[in-house]
Short mmCIF file of C-alpha atoms in Angstrom, two decimals:
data_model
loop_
_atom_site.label_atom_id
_atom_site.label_comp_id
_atom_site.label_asym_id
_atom_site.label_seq_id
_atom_site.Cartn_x
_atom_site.Cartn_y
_atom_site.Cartn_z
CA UNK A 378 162.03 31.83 -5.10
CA UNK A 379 165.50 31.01 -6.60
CA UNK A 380 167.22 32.08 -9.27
CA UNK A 381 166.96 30.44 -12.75
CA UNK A 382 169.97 28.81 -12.55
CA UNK A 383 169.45 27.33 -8.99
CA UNK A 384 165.82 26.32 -10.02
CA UNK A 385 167.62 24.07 -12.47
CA UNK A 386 170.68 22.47 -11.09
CA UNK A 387 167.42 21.45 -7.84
CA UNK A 388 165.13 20.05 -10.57
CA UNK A 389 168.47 18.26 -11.88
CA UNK A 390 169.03 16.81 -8.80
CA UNK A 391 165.42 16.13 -7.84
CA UNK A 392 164.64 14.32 -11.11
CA UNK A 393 167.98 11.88 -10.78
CA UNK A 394 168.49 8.54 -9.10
CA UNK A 395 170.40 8.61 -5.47
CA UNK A 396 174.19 7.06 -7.46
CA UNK A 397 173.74 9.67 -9.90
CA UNK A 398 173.36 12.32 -7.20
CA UNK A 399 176.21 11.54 -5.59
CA UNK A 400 178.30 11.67 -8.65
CA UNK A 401 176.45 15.30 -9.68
CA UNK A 402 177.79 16.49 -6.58
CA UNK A 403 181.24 15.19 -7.35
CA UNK A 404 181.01 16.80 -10.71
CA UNK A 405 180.10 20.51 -9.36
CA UNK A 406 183.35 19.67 -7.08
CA UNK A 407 186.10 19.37 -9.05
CA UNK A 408 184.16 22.00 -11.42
CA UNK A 409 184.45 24.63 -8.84
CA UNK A 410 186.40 27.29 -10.24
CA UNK A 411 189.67 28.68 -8.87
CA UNK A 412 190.31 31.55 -6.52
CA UNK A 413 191.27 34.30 -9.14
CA UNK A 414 194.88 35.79 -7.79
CA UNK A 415 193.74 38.84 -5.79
CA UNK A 416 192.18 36.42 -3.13
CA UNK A 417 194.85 33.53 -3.63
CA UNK A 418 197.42 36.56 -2.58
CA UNK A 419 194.87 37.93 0.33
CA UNK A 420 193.32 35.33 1.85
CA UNK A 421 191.85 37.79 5.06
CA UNK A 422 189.40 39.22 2.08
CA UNK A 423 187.70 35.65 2.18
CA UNK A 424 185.19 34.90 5.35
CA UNK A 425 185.47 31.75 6.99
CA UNK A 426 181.87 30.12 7.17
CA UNK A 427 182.24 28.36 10.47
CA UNK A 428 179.73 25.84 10.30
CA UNK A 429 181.41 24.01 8.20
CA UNK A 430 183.55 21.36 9.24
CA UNK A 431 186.30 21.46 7.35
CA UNK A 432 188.02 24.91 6.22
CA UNK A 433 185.77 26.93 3.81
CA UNK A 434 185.92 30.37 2.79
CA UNK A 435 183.49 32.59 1.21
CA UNK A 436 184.17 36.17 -0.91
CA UNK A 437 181.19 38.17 -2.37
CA UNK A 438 181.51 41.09 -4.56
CA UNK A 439 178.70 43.11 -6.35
CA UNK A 440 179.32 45.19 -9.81
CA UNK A 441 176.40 46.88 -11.32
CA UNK A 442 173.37 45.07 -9.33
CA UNK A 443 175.21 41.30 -9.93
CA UNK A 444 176.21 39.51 -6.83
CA UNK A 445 179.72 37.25 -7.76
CA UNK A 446 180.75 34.55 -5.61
CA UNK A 447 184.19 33.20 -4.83
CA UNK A 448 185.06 30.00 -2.95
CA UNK A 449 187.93 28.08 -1.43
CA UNK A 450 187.61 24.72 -0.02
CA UNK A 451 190.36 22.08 0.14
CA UNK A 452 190.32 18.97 -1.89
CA UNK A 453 190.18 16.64 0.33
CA UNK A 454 186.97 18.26 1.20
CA UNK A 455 184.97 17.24 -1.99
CA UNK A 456 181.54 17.46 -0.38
CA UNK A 457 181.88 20.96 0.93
CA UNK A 458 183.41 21.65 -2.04
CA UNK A 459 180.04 20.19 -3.83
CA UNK A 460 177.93 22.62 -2.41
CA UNK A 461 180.29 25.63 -3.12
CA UNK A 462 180.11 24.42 -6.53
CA UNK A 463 176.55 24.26 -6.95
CA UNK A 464 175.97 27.68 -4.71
CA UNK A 465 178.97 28.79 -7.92
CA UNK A 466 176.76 27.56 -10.91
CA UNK A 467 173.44 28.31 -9.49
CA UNK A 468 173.73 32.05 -7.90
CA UNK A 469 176.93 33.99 -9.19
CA UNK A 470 176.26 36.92 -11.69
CA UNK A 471 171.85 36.91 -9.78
CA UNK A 472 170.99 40.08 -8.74
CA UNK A 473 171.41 41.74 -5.22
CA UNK A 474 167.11 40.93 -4.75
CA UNK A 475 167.17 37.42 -6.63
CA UNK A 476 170.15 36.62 -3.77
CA UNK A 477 168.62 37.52 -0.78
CA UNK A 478 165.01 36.04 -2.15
CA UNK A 479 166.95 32.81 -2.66
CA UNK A 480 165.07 30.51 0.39
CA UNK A 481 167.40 27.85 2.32
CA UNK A 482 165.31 24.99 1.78
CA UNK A 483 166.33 24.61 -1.60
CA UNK A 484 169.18 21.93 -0.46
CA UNK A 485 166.41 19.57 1.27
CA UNK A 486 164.77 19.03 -1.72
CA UNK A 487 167.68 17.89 -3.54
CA UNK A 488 167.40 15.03 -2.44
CA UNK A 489 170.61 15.14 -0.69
CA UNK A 490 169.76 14.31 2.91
CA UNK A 491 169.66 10.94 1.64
CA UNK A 492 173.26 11.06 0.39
CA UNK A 493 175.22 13.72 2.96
CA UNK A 494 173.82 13.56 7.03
CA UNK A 495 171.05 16.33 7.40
CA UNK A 496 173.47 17.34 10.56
CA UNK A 497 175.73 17.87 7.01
CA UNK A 498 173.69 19.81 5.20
CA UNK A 499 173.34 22.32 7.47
CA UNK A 500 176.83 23.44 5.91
CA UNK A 501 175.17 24.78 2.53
CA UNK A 502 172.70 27.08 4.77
CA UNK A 503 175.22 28.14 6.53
CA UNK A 504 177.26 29.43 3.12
CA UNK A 505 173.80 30.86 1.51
CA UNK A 506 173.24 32.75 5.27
CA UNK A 507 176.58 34.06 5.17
CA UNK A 508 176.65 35.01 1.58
CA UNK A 509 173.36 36.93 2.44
CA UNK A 510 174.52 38.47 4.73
CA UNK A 511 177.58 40.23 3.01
CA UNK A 512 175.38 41.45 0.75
CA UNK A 513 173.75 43.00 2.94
CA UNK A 514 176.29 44.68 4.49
CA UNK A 515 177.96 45.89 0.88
CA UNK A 516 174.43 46.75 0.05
CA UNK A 517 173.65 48.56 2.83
CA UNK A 518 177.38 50.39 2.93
CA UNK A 519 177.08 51.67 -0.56
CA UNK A 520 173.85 53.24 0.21
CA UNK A 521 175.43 54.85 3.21
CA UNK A 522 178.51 56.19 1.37
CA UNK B 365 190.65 -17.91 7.92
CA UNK B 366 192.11 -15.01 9.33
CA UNK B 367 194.51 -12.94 7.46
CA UNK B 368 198.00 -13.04 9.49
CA UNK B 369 198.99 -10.52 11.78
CA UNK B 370 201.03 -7.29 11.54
CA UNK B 371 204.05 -8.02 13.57
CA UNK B 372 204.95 -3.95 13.35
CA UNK B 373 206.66 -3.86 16.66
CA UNK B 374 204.89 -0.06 17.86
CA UNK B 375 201.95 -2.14 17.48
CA UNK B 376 203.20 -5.19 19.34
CA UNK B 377 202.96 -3.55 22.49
CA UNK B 378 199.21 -2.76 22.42
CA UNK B 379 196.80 -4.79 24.49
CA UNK B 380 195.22 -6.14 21.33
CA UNK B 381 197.90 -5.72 18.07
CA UNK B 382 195.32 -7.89 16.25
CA UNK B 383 192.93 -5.07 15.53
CA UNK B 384 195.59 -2.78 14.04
CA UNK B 385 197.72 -3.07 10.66
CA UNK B 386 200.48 -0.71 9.67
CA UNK B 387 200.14 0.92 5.91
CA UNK B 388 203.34 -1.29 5.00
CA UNK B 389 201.45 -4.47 5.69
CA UNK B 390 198.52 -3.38 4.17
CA UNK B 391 200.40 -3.05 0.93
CA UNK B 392 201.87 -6.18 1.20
CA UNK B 393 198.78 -8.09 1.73
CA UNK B 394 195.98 -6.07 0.43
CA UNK B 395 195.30 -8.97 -2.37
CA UNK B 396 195.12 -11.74 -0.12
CA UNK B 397 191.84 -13.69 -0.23
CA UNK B 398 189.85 -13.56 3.23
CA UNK B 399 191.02 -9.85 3.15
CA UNK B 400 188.59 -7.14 2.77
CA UNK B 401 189.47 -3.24 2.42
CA UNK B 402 186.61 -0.79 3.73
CA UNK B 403 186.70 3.39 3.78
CA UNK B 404 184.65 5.03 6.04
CA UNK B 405 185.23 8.81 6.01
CA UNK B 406 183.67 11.67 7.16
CA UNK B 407 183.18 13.40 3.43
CA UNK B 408 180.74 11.39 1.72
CA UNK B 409 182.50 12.03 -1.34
CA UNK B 410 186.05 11.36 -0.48
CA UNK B 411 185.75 7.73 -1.63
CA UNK B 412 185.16 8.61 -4.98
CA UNK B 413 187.84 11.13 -5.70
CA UNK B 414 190.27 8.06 -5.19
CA UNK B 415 190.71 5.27 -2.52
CA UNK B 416 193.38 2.24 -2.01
CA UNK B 417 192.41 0.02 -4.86
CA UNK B 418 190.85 -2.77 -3.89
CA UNK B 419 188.42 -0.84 -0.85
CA UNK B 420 184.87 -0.65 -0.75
CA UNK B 421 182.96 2.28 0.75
CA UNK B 422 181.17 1.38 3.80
CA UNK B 423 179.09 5.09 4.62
CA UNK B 424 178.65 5.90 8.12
CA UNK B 425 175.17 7.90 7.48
CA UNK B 426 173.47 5.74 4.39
CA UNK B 427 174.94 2.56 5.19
CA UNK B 428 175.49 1.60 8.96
CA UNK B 429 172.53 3.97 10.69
CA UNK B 430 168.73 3.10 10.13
CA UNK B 431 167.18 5.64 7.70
CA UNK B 432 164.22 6.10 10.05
CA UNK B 433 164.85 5.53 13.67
CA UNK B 434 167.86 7.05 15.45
CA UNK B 435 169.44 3.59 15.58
CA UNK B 436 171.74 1.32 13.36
CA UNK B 437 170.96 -0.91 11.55
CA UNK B 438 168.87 -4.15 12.46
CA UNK B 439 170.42 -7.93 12.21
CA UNK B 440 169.01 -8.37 8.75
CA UNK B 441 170.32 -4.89 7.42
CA UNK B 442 173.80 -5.66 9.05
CA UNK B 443 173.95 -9.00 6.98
CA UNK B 444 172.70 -7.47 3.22
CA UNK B 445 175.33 -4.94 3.66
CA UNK B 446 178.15 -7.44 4.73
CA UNK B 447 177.36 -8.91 1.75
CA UNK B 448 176.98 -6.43 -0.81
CA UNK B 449 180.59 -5.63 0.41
CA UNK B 450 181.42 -9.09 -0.43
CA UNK B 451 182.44 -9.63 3.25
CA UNK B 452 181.92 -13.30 5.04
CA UNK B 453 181.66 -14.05 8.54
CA UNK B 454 185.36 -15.07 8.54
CA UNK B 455 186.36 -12.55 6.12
CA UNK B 456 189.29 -9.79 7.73
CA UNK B 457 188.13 -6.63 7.51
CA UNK B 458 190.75 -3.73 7.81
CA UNK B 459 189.00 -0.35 7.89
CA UNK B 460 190.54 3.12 7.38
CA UNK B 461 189.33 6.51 6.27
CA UNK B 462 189.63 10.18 6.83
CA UNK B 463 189.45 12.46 9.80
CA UNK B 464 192.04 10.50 12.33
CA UNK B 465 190.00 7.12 10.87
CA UNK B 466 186.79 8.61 12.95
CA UNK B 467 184.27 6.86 10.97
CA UNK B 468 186.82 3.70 10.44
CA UNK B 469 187.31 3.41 14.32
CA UNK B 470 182.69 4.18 13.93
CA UNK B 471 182.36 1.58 11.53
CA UNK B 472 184.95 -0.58 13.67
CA UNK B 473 182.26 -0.18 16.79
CA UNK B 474 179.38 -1.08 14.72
CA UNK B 475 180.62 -4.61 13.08
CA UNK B 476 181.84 -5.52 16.69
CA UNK B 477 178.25 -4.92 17.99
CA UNK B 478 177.57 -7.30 15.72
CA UNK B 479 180.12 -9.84 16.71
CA UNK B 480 182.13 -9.50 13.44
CA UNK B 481 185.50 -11.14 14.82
CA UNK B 482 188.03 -10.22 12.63
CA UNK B 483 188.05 -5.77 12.10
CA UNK B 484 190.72 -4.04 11.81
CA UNK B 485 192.30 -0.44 11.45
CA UNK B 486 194.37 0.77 9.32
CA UNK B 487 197.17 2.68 11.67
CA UNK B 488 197.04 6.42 10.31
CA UNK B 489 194.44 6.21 7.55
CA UNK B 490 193.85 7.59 4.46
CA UNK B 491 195.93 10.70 5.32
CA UNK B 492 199.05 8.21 5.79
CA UNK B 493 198.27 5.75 2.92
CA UNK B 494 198.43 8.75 1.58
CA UNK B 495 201.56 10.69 2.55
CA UNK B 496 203.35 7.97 2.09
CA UNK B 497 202.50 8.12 -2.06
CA UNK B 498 201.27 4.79 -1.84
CA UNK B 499 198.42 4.05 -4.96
CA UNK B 500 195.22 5.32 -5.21
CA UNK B 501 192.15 4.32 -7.31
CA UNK B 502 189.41 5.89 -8.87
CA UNK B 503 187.83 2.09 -9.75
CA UNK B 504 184.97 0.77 -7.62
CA UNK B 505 184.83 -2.78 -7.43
CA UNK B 506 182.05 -5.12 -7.56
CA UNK B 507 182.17 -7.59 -4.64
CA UNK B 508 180.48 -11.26 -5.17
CA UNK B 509 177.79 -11.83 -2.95
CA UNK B 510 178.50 -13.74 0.04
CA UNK B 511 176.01 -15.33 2.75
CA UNK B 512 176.57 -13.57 5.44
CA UNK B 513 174.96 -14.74 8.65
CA UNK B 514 172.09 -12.75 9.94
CA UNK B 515 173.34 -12.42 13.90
CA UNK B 516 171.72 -9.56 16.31
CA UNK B 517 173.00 -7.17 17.10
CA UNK B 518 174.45 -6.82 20.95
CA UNK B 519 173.45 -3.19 22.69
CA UNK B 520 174.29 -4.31 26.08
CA UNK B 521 178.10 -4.42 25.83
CA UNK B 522 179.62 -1.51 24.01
CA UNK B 523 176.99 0.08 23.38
CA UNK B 524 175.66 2.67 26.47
CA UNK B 525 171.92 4.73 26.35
CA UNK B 526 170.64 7.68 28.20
CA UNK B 527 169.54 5.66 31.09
CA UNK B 528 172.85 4.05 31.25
CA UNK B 529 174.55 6.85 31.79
CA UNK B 530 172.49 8.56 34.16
CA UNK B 531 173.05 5.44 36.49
CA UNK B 532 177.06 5.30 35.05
CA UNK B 533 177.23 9.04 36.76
CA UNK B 534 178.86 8.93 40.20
CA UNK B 535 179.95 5.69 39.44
CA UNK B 536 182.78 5.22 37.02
CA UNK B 537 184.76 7.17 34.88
CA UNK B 538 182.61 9.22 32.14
CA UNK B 539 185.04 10.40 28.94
CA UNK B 540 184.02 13.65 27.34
CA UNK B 541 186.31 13.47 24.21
CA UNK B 542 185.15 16.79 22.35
CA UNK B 543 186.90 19.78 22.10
CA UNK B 544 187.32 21.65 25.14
CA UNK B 545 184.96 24.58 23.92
CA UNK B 546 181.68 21.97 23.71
CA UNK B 547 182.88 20.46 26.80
CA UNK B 548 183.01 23.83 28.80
CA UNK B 549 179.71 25.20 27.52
CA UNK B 550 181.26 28.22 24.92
CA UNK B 551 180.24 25.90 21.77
CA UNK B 552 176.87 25.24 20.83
CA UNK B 553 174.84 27.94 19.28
CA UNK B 554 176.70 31.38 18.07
CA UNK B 555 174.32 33.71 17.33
CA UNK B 556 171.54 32.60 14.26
CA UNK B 557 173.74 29.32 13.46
CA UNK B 558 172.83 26.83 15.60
CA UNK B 559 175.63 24.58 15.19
CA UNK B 560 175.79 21.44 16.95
CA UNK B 561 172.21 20.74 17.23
CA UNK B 562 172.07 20.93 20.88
CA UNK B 563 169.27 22.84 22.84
CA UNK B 564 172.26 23.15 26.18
CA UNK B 565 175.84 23.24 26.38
CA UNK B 566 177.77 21.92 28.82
CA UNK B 567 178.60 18.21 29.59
CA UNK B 568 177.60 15.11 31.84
CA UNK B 569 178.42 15.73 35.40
CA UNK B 570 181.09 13.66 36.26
CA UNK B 571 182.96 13.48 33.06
CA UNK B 572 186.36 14.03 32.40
CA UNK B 573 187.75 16.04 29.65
CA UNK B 574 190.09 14.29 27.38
CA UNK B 575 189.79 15.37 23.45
CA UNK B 576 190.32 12.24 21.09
CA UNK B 577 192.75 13.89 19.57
CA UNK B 578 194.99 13.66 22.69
CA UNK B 579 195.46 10.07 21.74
CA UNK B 580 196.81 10.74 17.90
CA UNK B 581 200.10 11.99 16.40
CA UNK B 582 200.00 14.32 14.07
CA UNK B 583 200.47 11.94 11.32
CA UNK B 584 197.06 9.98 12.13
CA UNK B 585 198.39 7.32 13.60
CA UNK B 586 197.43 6.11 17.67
CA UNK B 587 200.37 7.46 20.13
CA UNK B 588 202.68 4.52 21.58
CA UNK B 589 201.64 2.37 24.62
CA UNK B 590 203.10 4.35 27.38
CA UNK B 591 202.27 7.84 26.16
CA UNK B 592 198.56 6.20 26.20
CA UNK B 593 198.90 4.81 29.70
CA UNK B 594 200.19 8.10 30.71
CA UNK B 595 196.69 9.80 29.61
CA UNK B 596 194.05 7.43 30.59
CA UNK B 597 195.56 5.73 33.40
CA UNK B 598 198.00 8.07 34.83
CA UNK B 599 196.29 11.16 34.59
CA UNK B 600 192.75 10.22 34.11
CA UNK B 601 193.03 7.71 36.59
CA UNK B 602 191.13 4.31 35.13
CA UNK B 603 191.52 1.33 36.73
CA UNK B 604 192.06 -1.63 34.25
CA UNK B 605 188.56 -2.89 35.96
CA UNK B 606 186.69 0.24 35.90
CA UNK B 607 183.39 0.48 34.08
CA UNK B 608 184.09 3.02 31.27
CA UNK B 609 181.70 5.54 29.24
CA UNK B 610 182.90 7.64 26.43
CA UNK B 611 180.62 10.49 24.61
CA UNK B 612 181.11 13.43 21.85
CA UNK B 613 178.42 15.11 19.53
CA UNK B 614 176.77 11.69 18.14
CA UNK B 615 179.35 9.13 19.02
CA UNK B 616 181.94 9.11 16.36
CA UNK B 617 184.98 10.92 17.80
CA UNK B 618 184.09 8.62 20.80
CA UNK B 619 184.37 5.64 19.11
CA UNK B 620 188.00 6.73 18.34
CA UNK B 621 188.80 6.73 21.82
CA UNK B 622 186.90 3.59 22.93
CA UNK B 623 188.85 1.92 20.71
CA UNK B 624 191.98 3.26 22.31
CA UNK B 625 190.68 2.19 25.44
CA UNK B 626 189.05 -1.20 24.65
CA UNK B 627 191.93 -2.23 21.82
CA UNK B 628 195.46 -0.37 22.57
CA UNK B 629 195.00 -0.03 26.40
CA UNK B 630 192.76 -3.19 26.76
CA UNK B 631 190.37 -2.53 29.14
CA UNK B 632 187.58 -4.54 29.12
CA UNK B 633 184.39 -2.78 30.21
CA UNK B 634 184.41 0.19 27.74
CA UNK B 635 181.21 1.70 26.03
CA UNK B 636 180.11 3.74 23.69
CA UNK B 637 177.11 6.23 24.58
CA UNK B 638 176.21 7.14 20.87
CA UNK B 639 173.60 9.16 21.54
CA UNK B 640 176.02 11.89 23.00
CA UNK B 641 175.26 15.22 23.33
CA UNK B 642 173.13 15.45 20.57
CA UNK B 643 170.75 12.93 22.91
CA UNK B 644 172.06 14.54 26.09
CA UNK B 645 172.03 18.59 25.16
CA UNK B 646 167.90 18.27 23.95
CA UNK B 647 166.77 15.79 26.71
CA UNK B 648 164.37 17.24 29.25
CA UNK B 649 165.76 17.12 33.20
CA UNK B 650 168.98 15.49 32.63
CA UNK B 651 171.73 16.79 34.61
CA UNK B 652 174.35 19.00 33.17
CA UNK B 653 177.30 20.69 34.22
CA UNK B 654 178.89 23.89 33.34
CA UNK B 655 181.37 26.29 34.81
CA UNK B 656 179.55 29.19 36.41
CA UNK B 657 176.67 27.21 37.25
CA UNK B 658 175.89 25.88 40.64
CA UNK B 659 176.53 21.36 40.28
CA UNK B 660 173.76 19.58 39.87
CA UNK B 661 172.24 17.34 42.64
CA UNK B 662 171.85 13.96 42.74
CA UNK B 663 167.99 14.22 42.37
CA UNK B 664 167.68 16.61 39.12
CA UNK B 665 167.15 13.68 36.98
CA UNK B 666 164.12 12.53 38.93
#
């Protein structure tokens, strides 16, 4: 299951010839959005997603049920930046359920194995895993408190 | 006809200056005819968010490795893409991308195990074409078409396989040039991510670790002669006839180094074991070595 958003930036993808990918992925790049000031000014509130191989960082916050997403990856990093783009567009504002229901293959059939090395690819698992997984934890430590 | 050499005098003192060009030389001569530009980078995207105007993209992953076999590509692929890049037999390609030029120096390896004469690199890369504010473009160009020859491709002298370096062990020196956390075993697999795609961590007995990034200042560009010697000869130990095998994950960062060794340093029996640990960490029964765990014998490949 993914969220409606996801479903269609995949079928996007899917449906588009292997140039236009690339440039699709360029696209949700420079159209990630900025870090809004409270991270830019507290960087240690971001988690580093190590399996990526160039510096990434990944912030989730949930208000009211919806999961929001915020990313920093440096420009000369336009790839990783690609995927944080995409993950931006397709998942932020889901709910907490729609989130951890979204399933990892989603990036295979993008088509974009053919583009980025699957050893590559690995990197936008990685961010969904970890993005999962502070849900989780928020989830689990409001219920607690 | 070959473009003319670089007569930089840092680069003067390497074994082989003809496979290296400063940025300033590059600028001067990057509209000469015979000359072709080529980016390589890590980040399949990086090309398009800008490149020196004039260079094609030549991509490690869609362009120089087979898209079914764990191989490169054959004698006939080799040729369509040489000339899709609008590169002859003769032409001079200088090569240069991101990462330390990892995937230049790759791309570097691959035309020379095709006998392409004339490669070069670009001395620093894209991150010193770049730091120097030197001009960037967005525009792709559209190469003419040119014949290249379709010539097969040599595996026997760069290029080392499993088997090769099983004999290699014991016998010459063996370069492990990852970081010293794969080479020692820590790296691998953290819990639920497998990371490197490797089944055991460790490295091949016998092998020396030396990270590429020992031979690179910080500005991207290869250290000087003697600060090069010092490593690899001094320290390490190679003799200039010494039968030489380099490795990392899946033979990129290596090529960085065989180049050192087979270009800068000039020694002339260096290869390349591509297949690296991402061959040697899944294969069954090959020896590894790790600290904490008793050495191998002799026998454990049998």
């Amino acid at each position: 299951m993914l969220p409606a958003a996801l479903e269609e930036i995949v079928e996007d993808f899917r449906l588009s010839p292997k140039q236009m990918r690339l440039e699709m992925l360029l696209d949700y790049s420079r159209g990630l959005p900025p870090l809004p000031d409270r991270y830019a000014d507290a960087p240690e509130a971001l988690e580093r997603v190590e399996e990526c191989q160039t510096p990434f960082f990944v912030g989730v916050e949930i208000h009211d049920d919806r999961v929001h997403l915020f990313f920093d990856a440096p420009p000369e990093a336009p790839t990783t930046r690609g995927y944080a783009g995409i993950l931006a567009a397709g998942l932020d504002g889901a709910s907490v359920s729609e989130i951890l229901e979204t399933s990892p293959d989603f990036a295979l059939s993008m088509g974009l194995g053919e583009l980025v090395s699957p050893l590559r690819l690995r990197g936008m698992s990685a961010i969904l895993a970890r993005i999962k997984r502070q849900v989780v934890t928020q989830t689990r430590a409001t219920a607690d408190g | 006809m070959p473009a003319p050499l670089d007569n930089d005098q840092k680069l003067a003192r390497y074994a082989h200056p003809e496979r290296l060009v400063t940025t300033a030389w590059l600028a001067e001569h990057a509209s000469d005819p015979g000359i072709v530009i080529a980016e390589s980078d890590e980040d399949v995207l990086l090309y398009e968010t800008g490149h020196i105007p004039g260079a094609v993209k030549i991509d490690w992953h869609a362009d120089l490795n087979d898209q079914l076999t764990r191989d490169y590509v054959d004698a006939e692929g080799f040729a369509r893409l040489m000339s899709s890049k609008g590169i002859a037999r003769d032409t001079t390609v200088v090569l240069y991308g991101d990462n330390f030029n990892w995937w230049a120096a790759y791309a570097l390896w691959v035309c020379s195990l095709f006998g392409h004469a004339d490669v070069r690199l670009l001395d620093g890369g894209r991150q010193r074409w770049i730091a120097e504010g030197r001009p960037m473009a967005t525009e792709v160009p559209t190469p003419t078409p040119t014949e290249y020859p379709v010539v097969p491709r040599d595996d026997t002298t760069i290029r080392a396989f499993k088997d090769d370096v099983l004999a290699h062990i014991g016998t010459g020196p063996l370069v492990d040039v990852r970081s010293p956390g794969e080479y020692s075993g820590e790296l691998t697999h953290m819990a639920d991510y497998p990371q490197e795609g490797a089944l055991r961590a460790g490295h091949i007995p016998t092998a020396h670790s030396v990270p590429w990034r020992r031979a690179a200042n910080d500005d991207g560009t290869f250290r000087p002669l003697d600060e090069l010697q010092a490593i690899y000869l001094e320290e390490l130990g190679i003799r200039p006839g010494d039968d030489v095998v380099a490795y990392c994950r899946i033979g990129e960062r290596s090529s960085h180094t065989w180049f050192v060794l087979t270009h800068l340093l000039g020694l002339p029996n260096v290869r390349n074991y591509d297949g690296s640990w991402v061959e040697w960490g899944n294969a069954v029964r090959v020896p590894i070595e790790r600290p904490g765990y008793p050495t191998p014998t002799s026998g454990a490949a049998a």
